[in-house]
């Protein structure tokens, strides 16, 4: 069943397709009553007929309004809302038990809670040509079955599409995998920072990083967590382009054998500070699964293009912690891996199976210690008592580079 009507869709009180999909293609949607039921053996799709039409879901702002009542009266193997040529898609509070995909030719915003409270395992995908924003306090969560969650920004791989999770927002997948990335395969491709207007609560650009978590949390409950980000690249801009930034009491955690992988590449800005993976005052924690962080600094004439800048708590019981950083280019202080503070990286397990801590850092190609800080393009730079282990091995390898002094 497919309905294509530019000025609205008039339907009976019950729309059923036992073995097939149902698609509503319209720029506005009016059903005879709030309890009009829609039942499909396949997917149910709601998509604009005209390009750039905005879509509002469950009270979210948009020209094509898909109400919460309509969705609560919908039964299908999957839900698809939006299309590759849609305008912005805004989703407010929604409870959906099955698979769901939201697609936009521009931005996707989650303004309220997306909840899965019944049914078996399911998948949720946000597929945005440009940015994905999880608003302050908005939660994606499942209390019944796994919810494999994918946020795919820059889905067209055109180099502009960031993911921003604002304060007190979160993803709780109840054992499902969580992927934040970009391109045709966000498991390996990166969300990419850009010049979109908007500031995080610290007053810094919210979208210049490929991925930013600001006082946000991701909890997978045994599922795997993957973050892939690349910072904004514009040599004329004066904003730091972090690949992945985990900031201000954010938490990334999983249990059991769930693994955490964070991969970031710094951008290209004249101001410098284009860090691959930047963490501060946050927590990254696994149990028996590995934690792997790979960061590559970008390019900036004022330096400080660090591969991985670690100023948070990273801890694991029996899953190895591996951090690899490559400093960027331009100016001084392009350190491979900078581990800042007391008890920053911890192996908490006991016995032969305790987590190993493995750090490999490669200094970038830049000038020397122009400010006499005592360091510059170091392979690995570690603060006082920053790494601790109960029984697991600690292995640190650093290779310096660059010109001038104090490249260690």
C-alpha angles and dihedrals in degrees: 000000000000129000121195112182123147096203101041143300123261111199140173122254093266129036115187134175108172099191105017144057127267122218128188110197109184145120091229131019128209122176122192093243141004091251098051103140125225119193127177136173087214133028126321112220129195111187138154118260092210124055118256093018107148120234128216119194126198093346099329118137116270145116092243102056118199104188128214088239091056092050094045088056092049124098119186144135087249143359124227120185124181133003141239091270096044123120120235117330117211120189122194128182109335135165112200126163102195140052116309135185125187116194131190136176086211129012135346121207127188104205099170140020121303106204134186108193103158143028133046130297114322143171132237121195131183108194112186128171088212131006135358119204127188103198127226110293095002115139136197107201146155127204095174121046130345119302110205102204127198126182108191113185123176085027091170092057091233094136101256122089126101135187118222123182108191126211119304091007119128154170120225109179101178092226098329123125118259120210126183113180144098148247128044091321112029091186087074104011126081137240105231130219121236145170098276111147116248137094134227118233090272090059095252124128108279097206105039089090119072088231128007127183110189112187087329132133138219117191119178101177094216098336124113122262123208128181121182120178143161123197126239113280115208115125092205096055124099098213127101112246108215117185093212124001121191106184150169106013096326116160129211112181145154137172138219113017093335113138131216121211123180119181123179138171121194121234132235117263133145093233093064124215091113096158122184097214118007120185127174135170092349140110131241113183140171134166115210097347123090125257112215123183122182121180134175120190120230131220128283132145094227092058130216089121093152123181096217122003107191118192099145139076116276115180141165137172105211104344112098119247111220122180122182123179135179117194118229132230138268129058125003135310100044095157121182097218124003113190106188120183153032115298091353096148118032136182102199100176126105130222134015094322096056118132116272120221112219121181124180119179132180121191119230131240106268145113123291135260098311093167097044094242090147095246139059132154093010124166093222128003117188130187126219114301091344097144127052137172136182098203108334123107120256116212122180125180123178132181120189127210141169134073132283127032138337098020099151 
